[in-house]
Structure formats: C-alpha cells, structure tokens
Coordinates of C-alpha atoms and ligand atoms in Angstrom, one line a residue:
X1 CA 13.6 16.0 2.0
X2 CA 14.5 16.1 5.6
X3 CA 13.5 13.3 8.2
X4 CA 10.7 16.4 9.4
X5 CA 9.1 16.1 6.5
X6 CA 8.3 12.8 6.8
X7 CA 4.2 11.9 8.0
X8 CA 4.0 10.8 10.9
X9 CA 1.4 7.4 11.7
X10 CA -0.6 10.1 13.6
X11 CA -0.1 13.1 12.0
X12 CA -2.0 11.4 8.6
X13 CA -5.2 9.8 10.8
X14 CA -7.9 11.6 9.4
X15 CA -6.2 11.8 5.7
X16 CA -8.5 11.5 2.9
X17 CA -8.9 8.0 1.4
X18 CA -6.2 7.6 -0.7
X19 CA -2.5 7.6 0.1
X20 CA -0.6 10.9 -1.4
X21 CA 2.3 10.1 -3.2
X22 CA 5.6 11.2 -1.0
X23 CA 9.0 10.5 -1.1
X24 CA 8.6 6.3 -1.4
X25 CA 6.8 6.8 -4.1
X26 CA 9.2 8.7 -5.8
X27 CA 11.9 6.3 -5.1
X28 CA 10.2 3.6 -6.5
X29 CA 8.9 5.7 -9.8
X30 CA 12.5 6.7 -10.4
X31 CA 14.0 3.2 -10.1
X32 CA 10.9 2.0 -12.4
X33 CA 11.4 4.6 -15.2
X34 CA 14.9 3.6 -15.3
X35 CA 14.3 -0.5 -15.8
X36 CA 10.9 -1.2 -17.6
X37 CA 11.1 -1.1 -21.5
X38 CA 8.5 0.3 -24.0
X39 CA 5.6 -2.0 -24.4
X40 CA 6.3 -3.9 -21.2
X41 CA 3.3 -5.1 -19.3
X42 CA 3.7 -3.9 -16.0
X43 CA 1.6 -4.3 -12.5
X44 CA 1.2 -1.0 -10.2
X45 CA 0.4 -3.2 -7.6
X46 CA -1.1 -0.8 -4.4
X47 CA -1.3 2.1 -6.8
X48 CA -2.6 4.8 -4.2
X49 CA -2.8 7.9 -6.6
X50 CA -1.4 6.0 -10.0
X51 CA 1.7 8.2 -9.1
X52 CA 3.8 5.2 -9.8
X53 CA 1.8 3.8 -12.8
X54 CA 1.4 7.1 -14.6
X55 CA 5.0 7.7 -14.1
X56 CA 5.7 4.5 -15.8
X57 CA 3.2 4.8 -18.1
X58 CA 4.2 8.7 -19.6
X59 CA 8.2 7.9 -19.4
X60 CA 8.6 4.3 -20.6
X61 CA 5.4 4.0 -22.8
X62 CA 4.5 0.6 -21.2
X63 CA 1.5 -1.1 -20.9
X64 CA 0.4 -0.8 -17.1
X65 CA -2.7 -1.8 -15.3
X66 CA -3.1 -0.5 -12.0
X67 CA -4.9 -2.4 -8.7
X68 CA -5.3 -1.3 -5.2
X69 CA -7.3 -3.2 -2.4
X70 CA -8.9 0.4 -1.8
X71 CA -11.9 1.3 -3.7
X72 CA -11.1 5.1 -3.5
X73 CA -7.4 4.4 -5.0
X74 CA -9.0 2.5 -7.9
X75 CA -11.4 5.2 -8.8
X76 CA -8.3 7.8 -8.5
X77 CA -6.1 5.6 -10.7
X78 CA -8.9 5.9 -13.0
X79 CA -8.9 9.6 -13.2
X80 CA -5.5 9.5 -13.9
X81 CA -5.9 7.8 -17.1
X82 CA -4.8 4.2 -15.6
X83 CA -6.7 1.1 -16.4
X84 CA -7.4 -0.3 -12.5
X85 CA -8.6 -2.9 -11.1
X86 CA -9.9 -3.8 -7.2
X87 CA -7.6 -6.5 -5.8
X88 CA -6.6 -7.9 -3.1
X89 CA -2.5 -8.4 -3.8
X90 CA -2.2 -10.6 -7.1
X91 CA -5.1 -12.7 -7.1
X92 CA -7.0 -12.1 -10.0
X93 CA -4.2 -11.8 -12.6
X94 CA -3.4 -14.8 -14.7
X95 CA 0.4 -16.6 -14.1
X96 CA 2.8 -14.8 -16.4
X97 CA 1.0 -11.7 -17.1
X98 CA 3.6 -9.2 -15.7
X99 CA 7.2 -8.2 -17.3
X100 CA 7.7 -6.0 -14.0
X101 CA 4.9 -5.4 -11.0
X102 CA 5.7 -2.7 -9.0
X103 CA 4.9 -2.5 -5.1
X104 CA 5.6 0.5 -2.8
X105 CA 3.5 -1.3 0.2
X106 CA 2.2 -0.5 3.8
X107 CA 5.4 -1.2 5.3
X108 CA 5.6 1.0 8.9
X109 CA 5.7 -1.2 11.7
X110 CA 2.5 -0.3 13.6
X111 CA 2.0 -1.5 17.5
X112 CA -1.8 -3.4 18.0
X113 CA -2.7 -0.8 20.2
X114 CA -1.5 2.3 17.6
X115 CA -3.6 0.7 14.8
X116 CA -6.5 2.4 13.7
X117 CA -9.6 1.4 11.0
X118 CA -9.6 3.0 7.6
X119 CA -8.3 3.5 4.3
X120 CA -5.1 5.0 5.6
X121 CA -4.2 2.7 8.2
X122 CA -4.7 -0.2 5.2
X123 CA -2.0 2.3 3.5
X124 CA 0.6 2.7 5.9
X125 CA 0.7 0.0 8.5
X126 CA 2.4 -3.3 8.3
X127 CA 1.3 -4.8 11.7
X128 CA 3.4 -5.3 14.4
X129 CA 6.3 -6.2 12.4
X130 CA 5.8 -4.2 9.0
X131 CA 5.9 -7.2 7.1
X132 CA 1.8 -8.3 7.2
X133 CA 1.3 -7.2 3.6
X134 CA 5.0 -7.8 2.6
X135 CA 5.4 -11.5 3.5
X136 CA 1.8 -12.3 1.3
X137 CA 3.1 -10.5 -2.1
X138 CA 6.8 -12.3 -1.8
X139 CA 4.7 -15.6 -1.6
X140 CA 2.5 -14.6 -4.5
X141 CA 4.2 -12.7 -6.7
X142 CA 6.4 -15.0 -9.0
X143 CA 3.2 -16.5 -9.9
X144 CA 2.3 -13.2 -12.5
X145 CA 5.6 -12.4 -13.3
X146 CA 6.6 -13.7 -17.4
X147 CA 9.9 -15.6 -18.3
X148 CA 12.2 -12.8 -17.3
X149 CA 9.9 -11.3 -15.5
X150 CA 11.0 -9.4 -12.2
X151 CA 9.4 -7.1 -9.5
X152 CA 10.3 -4.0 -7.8
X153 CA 9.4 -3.5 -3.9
X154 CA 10.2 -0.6 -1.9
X155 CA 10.8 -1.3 1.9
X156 CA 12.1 0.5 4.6
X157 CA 15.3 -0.5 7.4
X158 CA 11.9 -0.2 9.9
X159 CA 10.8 -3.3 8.2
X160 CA 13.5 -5.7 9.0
X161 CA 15.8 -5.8 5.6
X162 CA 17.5 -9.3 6.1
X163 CA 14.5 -11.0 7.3
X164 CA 12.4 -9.7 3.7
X165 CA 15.4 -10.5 2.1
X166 CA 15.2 -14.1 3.6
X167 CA 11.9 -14.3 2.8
X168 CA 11.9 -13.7 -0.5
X169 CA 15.2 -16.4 -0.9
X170 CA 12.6 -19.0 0.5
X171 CA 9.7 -17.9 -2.2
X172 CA 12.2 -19.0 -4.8
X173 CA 13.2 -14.5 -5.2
X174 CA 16.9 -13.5 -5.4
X175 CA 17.1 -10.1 -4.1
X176 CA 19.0 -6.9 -5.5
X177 CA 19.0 -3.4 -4.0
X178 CA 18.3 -1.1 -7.3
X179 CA 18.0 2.1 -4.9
X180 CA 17.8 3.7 -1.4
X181 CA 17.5 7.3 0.1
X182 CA 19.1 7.8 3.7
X183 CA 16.9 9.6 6.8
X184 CA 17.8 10.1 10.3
X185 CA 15.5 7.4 11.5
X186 CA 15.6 5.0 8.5
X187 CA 16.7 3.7 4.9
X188 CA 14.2 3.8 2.1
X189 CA 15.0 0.9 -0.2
X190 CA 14.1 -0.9 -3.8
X191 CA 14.3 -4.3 -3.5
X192 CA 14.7 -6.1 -7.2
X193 CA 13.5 -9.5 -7.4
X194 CA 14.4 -12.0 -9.7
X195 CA 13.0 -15.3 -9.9
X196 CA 15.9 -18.2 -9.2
X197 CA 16.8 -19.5 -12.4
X198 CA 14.4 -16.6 -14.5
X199 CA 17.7 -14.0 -15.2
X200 CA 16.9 -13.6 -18.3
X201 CA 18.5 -10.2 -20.0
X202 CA 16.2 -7.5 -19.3
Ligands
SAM1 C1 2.1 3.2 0.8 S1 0.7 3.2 -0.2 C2 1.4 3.4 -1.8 C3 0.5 4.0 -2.8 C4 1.2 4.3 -4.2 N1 1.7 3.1 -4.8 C5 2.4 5.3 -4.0 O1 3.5 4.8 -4.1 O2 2.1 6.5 -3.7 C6 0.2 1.4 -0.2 C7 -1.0 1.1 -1.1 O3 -1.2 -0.4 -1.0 C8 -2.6 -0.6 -0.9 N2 -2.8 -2.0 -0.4 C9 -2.6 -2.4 0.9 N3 -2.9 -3.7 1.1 C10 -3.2 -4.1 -0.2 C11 -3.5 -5.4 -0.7 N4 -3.6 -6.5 0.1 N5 -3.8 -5.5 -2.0 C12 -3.7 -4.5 -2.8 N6 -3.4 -3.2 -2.4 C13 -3.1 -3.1 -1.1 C14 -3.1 0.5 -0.1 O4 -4.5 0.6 -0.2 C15 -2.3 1.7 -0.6 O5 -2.9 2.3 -1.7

C-alpha cells in the first residue's frame, strides 16, 4: 500500500462508528498469528472491527476475548463471533489473565485545535503527542499479563519511538520490535513487550 492510500485525520471525520481495519491492523494480525499458541488466552485490547481477534482466533485457535472503549466496536466484535467486552483499557480483567494482549491503539499525533468529538476521533487520535492512550496501557498492562505473558503494540515513528520505548523500560517492559512496514511519511511498528524478569519460553 502506498503512503496515498493512507486516511487522512480529515479525510475519515464523518466515518461510521467503528474503525475499519487498514494496514495497522494487518501488521499487528500478522505479527500475532505468527506468536500466540493454540489455546492461549489472548486480549484484543481496542478491537475496532475484531479484525485482529478473529484473525487470531481462526489461525491460532486461541482463546480470545475482545474489548473496546467504543460501544459500536463491542457490538461489531460480537457479530463477528468474538466474546467482547466494554472497557476502558485493562481495567476490569483480573491480574494474570492474559498469555498475549494485543493493542493496535489511537496513536496519530492530533493538534488541540484539529481534535474533533466522536467515535473516530477516540480511534485515531493520540493528543498532542500520540501517546495519550499509549502511556496508560504501558502502565497497566503487566498487571493481566500471566507468568510468561507478553503484549503486542503497534505504534508509529509519528508517535515518538524512543520515548514509548523509555516508557515502557520504566513500567518494568523490555521492548522488542517483532515487525514494521516503511511509508514516505512514517514507520509502522510492533513493539513486543516482555515483562523484566518474566522471559519465560514462549
Ligand atoms: C486504531 S483503532 C484499532 C481497531 C482494531 N484493533 C484494528 O486494528 O483495526 C483503536 C481502537 O482503540 C479503541 N480505544 C481507544 N481508547 C481506548 C481505551 N481507553 N480503552 C479501550 N479501547 C480504546 C478505539 O475505540 C478503537 O476501536
């Protein structure tokens, strides 16, 4: 896919409710279908469509509950045959529930005055610095995650790389890059993180 392709912030105001799976989500499915085992327990944390979940789910033959903040998303998970749950980021899920979560997040660095209000907007923008919803889940996410556990997070070179890397380093995370595709304006990227001392084989 060429950089054209991309959505543009404006071009998607005005979108339906619920974010359509593109090229991100692709990256992370990929990178997800290739790591999580059968009968994993796995998060689709954020799971717009389910794109990411159902990939999971059909290829691997894990067990994955999806969650999205978005009401719309949830009841689209649903139709796709995933088990979903309204959330806001990992709060309702019990430590150590997860083998792997997965998290392809608003990540687009989106000026105050560009913002807009809806579903989308929660979908796409990560405030002024692209990191509003990133910086919560690396602070909450080893919480779910079981011995061995490990997450998968997609991010862009928009969002600031070595500062979500350093972030993650202080939320006890060791950060791997498992995958990226190359644009004209930016780097898609799969961040792997493993908990300090939780390197368990996988
Ligand atoms: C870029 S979309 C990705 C959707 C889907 N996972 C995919 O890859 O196609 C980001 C998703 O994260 C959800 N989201 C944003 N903030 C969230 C939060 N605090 N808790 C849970 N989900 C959130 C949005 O509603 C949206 O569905």
């Amino acid at each position: 896919m060429t950089d054209r392709d991309r959505p543009r912030l404006a071009d998607l105001r005005g979108e339906p409710n619920v974010y359509r799976a593109a090229e991100d989500s692709q990256l992370l499915a990929t990178t997800a279908v290739s790591r999580v085992g059968r009968g994993d327990r796995v998060l689709d944390l954020g799971t717009g469509s389910g794109h990411v979940g159902r990939a999971v789910d059909e290829a691997c033959g894990a067990r994955v509950v999806a969650s999205d903040l978005n009401p719309h998303a949830c009841r689209r998970a649903r139709d796709a045959g995933l088990e979903a749950v309204r959330a806001d980021m990992v709060a309702p899920f019990r430590g150590g529930s997860f083998d792997w979560v997965l998290f392809n997040p608003p990540y687009l660095p989106t000026p105050e005055d560009q913002e807009w209000d809806d579903w989308m907007e929660r979908a796409l923008s990560g405030g002024a610095d692209g990191r509003a919803v990133v910086d919560p889940f690396l602070a909450s996410v080893r919480r779910v995650l079981a011995p061995g556990g490990r997450a998968l997070l997609l991010v862009s070179s928009l969002t600031g790389l070595d500062t979500v890397r350093d972030t993650a380093r202080a939320a006890g995370l060791v950060t791997e890059e498992a995958a990226d595709e190359s644009y004209p304006s930016e780097r898609l990227v799969v961040l792997e993180l493993v908990p300090t001392g939780g390197r368990g084989p996988r």
